[in-house]
PDB file of C-alpha atoms in Angstrom:
ATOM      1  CA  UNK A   1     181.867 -36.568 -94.420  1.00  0.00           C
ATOM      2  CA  UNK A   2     182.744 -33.878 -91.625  1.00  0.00           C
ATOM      3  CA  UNK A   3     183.574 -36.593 -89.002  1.00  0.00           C
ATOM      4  CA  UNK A   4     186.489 -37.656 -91.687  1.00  0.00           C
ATOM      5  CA  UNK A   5     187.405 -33.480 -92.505  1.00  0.00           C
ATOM      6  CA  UNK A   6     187.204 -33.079 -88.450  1.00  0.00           C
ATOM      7  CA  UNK A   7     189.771 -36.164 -88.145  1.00  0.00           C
ATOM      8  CA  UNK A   8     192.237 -34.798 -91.004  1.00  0.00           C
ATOM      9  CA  UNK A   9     191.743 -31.173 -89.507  1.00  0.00           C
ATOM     10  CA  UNK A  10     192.868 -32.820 -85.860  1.00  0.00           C
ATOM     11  CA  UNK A  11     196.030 -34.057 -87.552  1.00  0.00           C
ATOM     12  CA  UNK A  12     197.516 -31.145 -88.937  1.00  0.00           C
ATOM     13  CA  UNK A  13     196.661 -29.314 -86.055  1.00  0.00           C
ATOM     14  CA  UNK A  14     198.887 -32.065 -84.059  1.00  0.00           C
ATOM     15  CA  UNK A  15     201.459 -31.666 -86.788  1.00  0.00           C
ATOM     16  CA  UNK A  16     201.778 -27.558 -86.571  1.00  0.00           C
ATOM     17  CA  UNK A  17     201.746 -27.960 -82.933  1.00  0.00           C
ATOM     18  CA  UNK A  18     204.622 -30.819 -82.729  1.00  0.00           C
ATOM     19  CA  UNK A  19     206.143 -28.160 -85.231  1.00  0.00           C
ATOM     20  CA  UNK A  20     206.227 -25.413 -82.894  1.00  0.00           C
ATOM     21  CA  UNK A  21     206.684 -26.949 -80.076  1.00  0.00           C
ATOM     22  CA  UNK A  22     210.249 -28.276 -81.883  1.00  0.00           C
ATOM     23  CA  UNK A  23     211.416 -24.881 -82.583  1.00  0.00           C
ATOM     24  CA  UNK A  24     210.304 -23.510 -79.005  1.00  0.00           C
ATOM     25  CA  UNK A  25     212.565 -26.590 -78.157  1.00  0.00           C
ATOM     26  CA  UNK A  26     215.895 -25.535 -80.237  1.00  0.00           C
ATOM     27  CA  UNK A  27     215.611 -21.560 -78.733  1.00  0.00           C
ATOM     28  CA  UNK A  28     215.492 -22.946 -74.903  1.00  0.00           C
ATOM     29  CA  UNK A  29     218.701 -24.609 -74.712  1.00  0.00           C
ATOM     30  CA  UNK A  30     222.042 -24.009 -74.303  1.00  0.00           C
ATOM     31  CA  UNK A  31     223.535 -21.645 -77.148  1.00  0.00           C
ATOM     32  CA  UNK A  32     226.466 -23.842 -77.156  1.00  0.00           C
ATOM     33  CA  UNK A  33     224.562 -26.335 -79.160  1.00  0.00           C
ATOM     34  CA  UNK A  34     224.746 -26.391 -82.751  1.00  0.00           C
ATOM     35  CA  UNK A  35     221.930 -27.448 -85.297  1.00  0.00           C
ATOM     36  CA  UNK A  36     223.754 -27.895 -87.866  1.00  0.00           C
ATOM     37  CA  UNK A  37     226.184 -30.827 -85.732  1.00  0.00           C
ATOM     38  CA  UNK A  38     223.628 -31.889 -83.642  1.00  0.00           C
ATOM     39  CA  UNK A  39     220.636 -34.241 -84.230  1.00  0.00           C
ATOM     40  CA  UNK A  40     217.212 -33.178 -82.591  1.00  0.00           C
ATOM     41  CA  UNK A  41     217.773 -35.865 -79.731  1.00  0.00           C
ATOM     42  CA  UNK A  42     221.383 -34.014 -78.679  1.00  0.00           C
ATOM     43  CA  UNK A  43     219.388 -31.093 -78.348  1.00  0.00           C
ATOM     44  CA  UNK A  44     216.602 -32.796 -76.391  1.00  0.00           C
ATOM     45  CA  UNK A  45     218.681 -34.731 -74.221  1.00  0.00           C
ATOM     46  CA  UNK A  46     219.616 -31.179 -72.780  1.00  0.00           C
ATOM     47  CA  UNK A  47     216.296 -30.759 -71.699  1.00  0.00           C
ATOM     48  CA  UNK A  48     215.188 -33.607 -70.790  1.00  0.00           C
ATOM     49  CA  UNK A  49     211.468 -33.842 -69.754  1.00  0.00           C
ATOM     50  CA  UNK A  50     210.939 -30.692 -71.998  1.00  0.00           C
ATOM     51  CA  UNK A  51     209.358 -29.466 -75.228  1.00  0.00           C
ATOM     52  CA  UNK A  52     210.818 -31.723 -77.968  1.00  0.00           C
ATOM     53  CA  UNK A  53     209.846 -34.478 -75.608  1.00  0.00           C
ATOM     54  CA  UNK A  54     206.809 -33.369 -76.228  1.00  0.00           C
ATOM     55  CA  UNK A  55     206.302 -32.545 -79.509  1.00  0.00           C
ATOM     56  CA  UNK A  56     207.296 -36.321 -80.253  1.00  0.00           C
ATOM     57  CA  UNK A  57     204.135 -37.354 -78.440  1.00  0.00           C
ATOM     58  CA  UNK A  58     202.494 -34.762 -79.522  1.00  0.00           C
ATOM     59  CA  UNK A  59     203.217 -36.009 -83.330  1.00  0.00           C
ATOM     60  CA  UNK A  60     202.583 -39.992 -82.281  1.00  0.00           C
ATOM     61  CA  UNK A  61     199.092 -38.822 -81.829  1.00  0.00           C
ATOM     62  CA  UNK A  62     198.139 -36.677 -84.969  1.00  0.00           C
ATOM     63  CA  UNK A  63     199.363 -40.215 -86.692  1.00  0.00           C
ATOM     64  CA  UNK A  64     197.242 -42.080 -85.021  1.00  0.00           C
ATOM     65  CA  UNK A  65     193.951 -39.753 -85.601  1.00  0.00           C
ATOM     66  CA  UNK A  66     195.149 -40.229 -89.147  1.00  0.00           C
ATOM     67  CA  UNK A  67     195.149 -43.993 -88.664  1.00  0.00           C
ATOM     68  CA  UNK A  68     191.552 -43.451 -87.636  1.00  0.00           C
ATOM     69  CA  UNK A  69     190.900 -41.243 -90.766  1.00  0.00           C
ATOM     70  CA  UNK A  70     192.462 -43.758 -93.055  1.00  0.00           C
ATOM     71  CA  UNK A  71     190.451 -46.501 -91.944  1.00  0.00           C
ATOM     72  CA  UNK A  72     186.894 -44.403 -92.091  1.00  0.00           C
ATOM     73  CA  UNK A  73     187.766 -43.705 -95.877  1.00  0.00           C
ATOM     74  CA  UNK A  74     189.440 -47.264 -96.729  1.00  0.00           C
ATOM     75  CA  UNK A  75     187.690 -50.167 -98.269  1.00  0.00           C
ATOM     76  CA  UNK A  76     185.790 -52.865 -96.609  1.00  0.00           C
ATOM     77  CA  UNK A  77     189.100 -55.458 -97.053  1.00  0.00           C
ATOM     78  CA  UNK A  78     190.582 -55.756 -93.510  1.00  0.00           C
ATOM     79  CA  UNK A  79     194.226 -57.323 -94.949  1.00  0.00           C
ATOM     80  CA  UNK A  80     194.638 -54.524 -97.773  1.00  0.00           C
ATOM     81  CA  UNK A  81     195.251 -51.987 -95.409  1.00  0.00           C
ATOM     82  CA  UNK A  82     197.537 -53.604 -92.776  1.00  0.00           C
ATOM     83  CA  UNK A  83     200.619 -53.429 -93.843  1.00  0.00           C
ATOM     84  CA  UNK A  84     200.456 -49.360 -94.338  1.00  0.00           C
ATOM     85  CA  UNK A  85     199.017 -49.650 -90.369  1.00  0.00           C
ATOM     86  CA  UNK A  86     201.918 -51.676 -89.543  1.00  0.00           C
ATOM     87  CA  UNK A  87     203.774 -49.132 -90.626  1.00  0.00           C
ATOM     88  CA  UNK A  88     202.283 -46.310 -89.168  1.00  0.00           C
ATOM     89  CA  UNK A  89     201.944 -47.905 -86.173  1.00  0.00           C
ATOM     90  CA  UNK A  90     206.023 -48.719 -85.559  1.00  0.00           C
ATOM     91  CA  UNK A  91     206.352 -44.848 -86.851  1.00  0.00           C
ATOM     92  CA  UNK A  92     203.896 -44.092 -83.664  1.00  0.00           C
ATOM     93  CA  UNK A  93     205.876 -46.887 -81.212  1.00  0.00           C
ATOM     94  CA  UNK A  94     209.678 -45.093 -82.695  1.00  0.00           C
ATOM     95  CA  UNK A  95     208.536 -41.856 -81.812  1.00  0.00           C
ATOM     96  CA  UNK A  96     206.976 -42.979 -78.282  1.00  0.00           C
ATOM     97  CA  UNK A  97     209.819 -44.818 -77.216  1.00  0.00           C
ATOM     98  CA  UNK A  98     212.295 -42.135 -78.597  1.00  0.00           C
ATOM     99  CA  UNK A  99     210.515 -39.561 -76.474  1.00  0.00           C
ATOM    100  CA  UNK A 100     210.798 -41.616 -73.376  1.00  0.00           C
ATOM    101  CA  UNK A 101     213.914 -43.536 -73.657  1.00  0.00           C
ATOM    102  CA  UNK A 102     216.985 -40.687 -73.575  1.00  0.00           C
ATOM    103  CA  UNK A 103     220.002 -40.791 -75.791  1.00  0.00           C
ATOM    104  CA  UNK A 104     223.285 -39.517 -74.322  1.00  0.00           C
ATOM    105  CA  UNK A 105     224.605 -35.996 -73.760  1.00  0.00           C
ATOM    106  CA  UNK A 106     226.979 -35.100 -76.625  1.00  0.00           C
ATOM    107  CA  UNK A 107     229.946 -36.169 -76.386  1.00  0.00           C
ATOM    108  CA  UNK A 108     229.913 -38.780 -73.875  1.00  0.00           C
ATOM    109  CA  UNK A 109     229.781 -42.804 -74.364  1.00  0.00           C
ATOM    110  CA  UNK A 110     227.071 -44.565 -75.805  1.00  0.00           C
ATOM    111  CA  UNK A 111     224.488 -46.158 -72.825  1.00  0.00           C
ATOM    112  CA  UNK A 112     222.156 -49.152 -73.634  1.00  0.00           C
ATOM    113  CA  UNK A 113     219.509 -46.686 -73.048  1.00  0.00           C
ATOM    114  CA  UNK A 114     221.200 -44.733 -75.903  1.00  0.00           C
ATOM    115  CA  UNK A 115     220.977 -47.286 -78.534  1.00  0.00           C
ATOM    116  CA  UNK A 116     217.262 -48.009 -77.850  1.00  0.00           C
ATOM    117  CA  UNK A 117     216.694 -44.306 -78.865  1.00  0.00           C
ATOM    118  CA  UNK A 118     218.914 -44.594 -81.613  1.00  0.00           C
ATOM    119  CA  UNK A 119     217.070 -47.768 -83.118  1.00  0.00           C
ATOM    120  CA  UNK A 120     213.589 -46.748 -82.091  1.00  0.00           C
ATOM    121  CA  UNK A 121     214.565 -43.437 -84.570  1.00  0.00           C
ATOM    122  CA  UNK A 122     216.106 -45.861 -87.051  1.00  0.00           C
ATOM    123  CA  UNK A 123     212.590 -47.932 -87.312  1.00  0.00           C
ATOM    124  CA  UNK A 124     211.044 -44.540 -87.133  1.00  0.00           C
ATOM    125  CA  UNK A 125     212.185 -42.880 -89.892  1.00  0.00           C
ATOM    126  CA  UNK A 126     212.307 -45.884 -92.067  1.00  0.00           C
ATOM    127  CA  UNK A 127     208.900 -46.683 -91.339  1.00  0.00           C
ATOM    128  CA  UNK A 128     206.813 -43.841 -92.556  1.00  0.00           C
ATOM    129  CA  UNK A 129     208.447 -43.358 -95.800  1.00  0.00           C
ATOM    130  CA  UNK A 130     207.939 -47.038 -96.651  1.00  0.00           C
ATOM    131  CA  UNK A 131     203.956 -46.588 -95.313  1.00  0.00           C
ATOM    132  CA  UNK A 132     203.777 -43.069 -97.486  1.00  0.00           C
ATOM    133  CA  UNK A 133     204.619 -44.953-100.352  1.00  0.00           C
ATOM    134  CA  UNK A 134     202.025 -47.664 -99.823  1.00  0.00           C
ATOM    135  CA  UNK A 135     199.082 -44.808 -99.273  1.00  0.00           C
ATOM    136  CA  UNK A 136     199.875 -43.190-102.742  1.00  0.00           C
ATOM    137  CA  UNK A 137     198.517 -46.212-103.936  1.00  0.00           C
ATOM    138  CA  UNK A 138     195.135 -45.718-102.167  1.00  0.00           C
ATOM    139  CA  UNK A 139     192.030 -44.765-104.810  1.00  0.00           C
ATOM    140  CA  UNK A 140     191.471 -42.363-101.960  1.00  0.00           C
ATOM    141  CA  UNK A 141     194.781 -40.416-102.301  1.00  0.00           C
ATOM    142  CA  UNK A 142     195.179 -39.841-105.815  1.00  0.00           C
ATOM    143  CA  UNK A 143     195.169 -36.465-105.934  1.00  0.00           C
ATOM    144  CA  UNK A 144     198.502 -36.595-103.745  1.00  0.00           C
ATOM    145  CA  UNK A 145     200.051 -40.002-104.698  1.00  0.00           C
ATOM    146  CA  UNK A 146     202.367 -37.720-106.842  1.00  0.00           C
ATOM    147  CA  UNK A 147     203.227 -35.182-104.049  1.00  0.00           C
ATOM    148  CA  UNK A 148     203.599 -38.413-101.535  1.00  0.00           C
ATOM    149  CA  UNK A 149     205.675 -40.279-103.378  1.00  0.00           C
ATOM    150  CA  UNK A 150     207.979 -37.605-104.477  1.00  0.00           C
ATOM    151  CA  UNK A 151     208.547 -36.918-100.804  1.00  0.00           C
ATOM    152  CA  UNK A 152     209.274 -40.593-100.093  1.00  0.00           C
ATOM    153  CA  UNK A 153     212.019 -41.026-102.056  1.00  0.00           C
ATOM    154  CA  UNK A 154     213.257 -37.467-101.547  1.00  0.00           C
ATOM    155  CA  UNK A 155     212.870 -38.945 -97.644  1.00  0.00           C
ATOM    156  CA  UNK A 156     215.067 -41.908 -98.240  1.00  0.00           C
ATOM    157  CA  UNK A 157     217.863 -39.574 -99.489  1.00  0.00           C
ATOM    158  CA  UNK A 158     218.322 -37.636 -96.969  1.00  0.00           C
ATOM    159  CA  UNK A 159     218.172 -40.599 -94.835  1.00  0.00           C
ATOM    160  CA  UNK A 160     221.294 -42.334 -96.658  1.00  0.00           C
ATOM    161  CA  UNK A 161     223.046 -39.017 -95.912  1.00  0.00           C
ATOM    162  CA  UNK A 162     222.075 -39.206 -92.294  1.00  0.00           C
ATOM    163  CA  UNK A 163     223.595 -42.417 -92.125  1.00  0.00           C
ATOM    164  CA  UNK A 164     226.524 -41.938 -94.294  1.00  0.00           C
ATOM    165  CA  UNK A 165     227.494 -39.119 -92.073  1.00  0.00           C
ATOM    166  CA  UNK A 166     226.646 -40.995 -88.955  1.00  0.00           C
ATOM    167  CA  UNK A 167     229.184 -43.175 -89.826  1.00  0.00           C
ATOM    168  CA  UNK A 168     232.067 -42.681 -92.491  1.00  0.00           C
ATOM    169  CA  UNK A 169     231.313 -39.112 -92.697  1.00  0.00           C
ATOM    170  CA  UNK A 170     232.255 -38.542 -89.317  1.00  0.00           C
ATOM    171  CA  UNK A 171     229.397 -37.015 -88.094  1.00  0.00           C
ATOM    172  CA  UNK A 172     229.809 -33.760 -91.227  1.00  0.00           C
ATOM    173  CA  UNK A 173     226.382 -31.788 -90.887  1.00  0.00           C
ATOM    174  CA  UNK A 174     224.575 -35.197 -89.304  1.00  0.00           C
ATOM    175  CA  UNK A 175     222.079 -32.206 -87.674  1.00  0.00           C
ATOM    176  CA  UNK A 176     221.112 -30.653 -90.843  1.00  0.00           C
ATOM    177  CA  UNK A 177     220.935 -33.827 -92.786  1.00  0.00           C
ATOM    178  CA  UNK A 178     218.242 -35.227 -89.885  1.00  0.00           C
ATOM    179  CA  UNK A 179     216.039 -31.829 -89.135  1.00  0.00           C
ATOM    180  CA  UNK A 180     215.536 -31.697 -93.144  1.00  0.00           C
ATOM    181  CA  UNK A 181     214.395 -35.547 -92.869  1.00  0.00           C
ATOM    182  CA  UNK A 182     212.199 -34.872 -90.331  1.00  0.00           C
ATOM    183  CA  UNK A 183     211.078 -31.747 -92.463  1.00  0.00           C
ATOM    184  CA  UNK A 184     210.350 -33.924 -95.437  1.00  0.00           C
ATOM    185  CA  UNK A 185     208.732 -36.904 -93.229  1.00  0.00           C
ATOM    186  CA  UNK A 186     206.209 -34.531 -91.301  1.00  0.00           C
ATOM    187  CA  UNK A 187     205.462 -33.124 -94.972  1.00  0.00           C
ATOM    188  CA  UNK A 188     204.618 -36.404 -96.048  1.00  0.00           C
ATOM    189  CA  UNK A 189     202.283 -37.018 -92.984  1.00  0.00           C
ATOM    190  CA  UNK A 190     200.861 -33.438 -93.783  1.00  0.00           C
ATOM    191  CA  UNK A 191     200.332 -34.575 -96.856  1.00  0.00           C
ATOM    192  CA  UNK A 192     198.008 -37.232 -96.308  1.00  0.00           C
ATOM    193  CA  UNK A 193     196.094 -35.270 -93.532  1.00  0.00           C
ATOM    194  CA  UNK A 194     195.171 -32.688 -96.393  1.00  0.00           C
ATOM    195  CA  UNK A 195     193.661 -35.475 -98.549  1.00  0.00           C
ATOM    196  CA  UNK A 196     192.023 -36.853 -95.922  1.00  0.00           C
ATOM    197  CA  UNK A 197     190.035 -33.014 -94.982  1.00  0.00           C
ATOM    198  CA  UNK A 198     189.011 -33.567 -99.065  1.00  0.00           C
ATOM    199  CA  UNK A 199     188.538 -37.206 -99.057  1.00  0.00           C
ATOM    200  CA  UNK A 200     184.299 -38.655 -97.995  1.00  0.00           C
ATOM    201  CA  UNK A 201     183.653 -41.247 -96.619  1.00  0.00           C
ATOM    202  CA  UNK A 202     183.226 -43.915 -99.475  1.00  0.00           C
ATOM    203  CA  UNK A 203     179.939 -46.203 -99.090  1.00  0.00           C
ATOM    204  CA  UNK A 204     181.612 -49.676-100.492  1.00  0.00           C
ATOM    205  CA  UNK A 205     179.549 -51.639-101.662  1.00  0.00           C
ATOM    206  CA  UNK A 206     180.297 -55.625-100.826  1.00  0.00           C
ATOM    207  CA  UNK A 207     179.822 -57.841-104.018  1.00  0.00           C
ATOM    208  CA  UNK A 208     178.276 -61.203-102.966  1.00  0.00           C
ATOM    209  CA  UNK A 209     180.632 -63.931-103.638  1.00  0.00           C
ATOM    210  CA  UNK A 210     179.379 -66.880-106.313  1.00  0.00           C
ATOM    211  CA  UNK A 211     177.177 -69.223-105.010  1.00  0.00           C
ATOM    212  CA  UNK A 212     176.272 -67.769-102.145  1.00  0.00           C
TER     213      UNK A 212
END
């Protein structure tokens, strides 16, 4: 169905955008800053109002036009697929709220404003991974239930690094640990987005129940 390609083709585009605009984000600030220490929200703090801002937005949105895509190809059972838009959906609110609620500059002492960015991430990035595993099980997805699940659990790694090193690791390579989460977490909404440009519109066909 093109209307379902057009809707999968409108998400990656949103992905490779939020993509760019995230490196175009890491060369405009201060040289000071490194990648490798840092988490993405260090570096955006230091420009606040700028580019990584809004590639966060940028990436809420390509989820939600897959939302849209998901629910064209899904099954005529409202409940089935709520949990996985749950899911989505407090991926969508994480990255929102992140991008409009700033942590603090390195460095300096942790403001209540702070910790809503830091658990808005938290629900973030546990969210998708947990909403990419439920898809694989979709009839729709086969074809990449293998790829997304491989993903997922490769994305729950690297989060229990990130967190290790956010807290008895002292902060050791916290930066690299989070960009390759992000990495693996975009991949697995690229993922689906692919499937979806491949996957028609299915015409479900509603069994009468007994009796009726």
């Amino acid at each position: 169905m093109p209307g379902t390609r057009s809707t999968g083709l409108l998400a990656l585009g949103g992905i490779a955008l939020a993509a760019l605009l995230t490196v175009i984000g890491h060369l405009e600030v201060n040289d000071d800053l490194n990648p490798w220490a840092l988490t993405v929200s260090d570096f955006a703090v230091s420009d606040r109002g700028g580019v990584i801002d809004v590639a966060m937005v940028v990436l809420a949105l390509a989820t939600v036009a897959l939302l849209y895509g998901l629910r064209r190809t899904g099954p005529p059972r409202p409940r089935s697929g709520r949990p996985v838009e749950l899911l989505l959906g407090a991926w969508v609110a994480g990255l929102l709220l992140a991008a409009v609620v700033p942590t603090n500059e390195p460095g300096t002492v942790m403001t209540a404003a702070a910790y809503v960015h830091r658990y808005a991430s938290v629900v973030a990035f546990l969210a998708l991974p947990a909403g990419g595993w439920l898809l694989a099980r979709r009839p729709d997805l086969a074809p990449a239930a293998r790829a997304l699940r491989a993903l997922v659990v490769l994305s729950l790694a690297l989060a229990a690094a990130m967190i290790w090193s956010a807290y008895p690791g002292d902060r050791l390579l916290i930066g690299l640990a989070e960009r390759l989460l992000i990495l693996t977490e975009v991949a697995v909404l690229g993922t689906v987005a692919v499937a979806l440009t491949r996957t028609p519109v299915a015409r479900w066909v509603v069994t009468p129940a007994r009796g009726a």
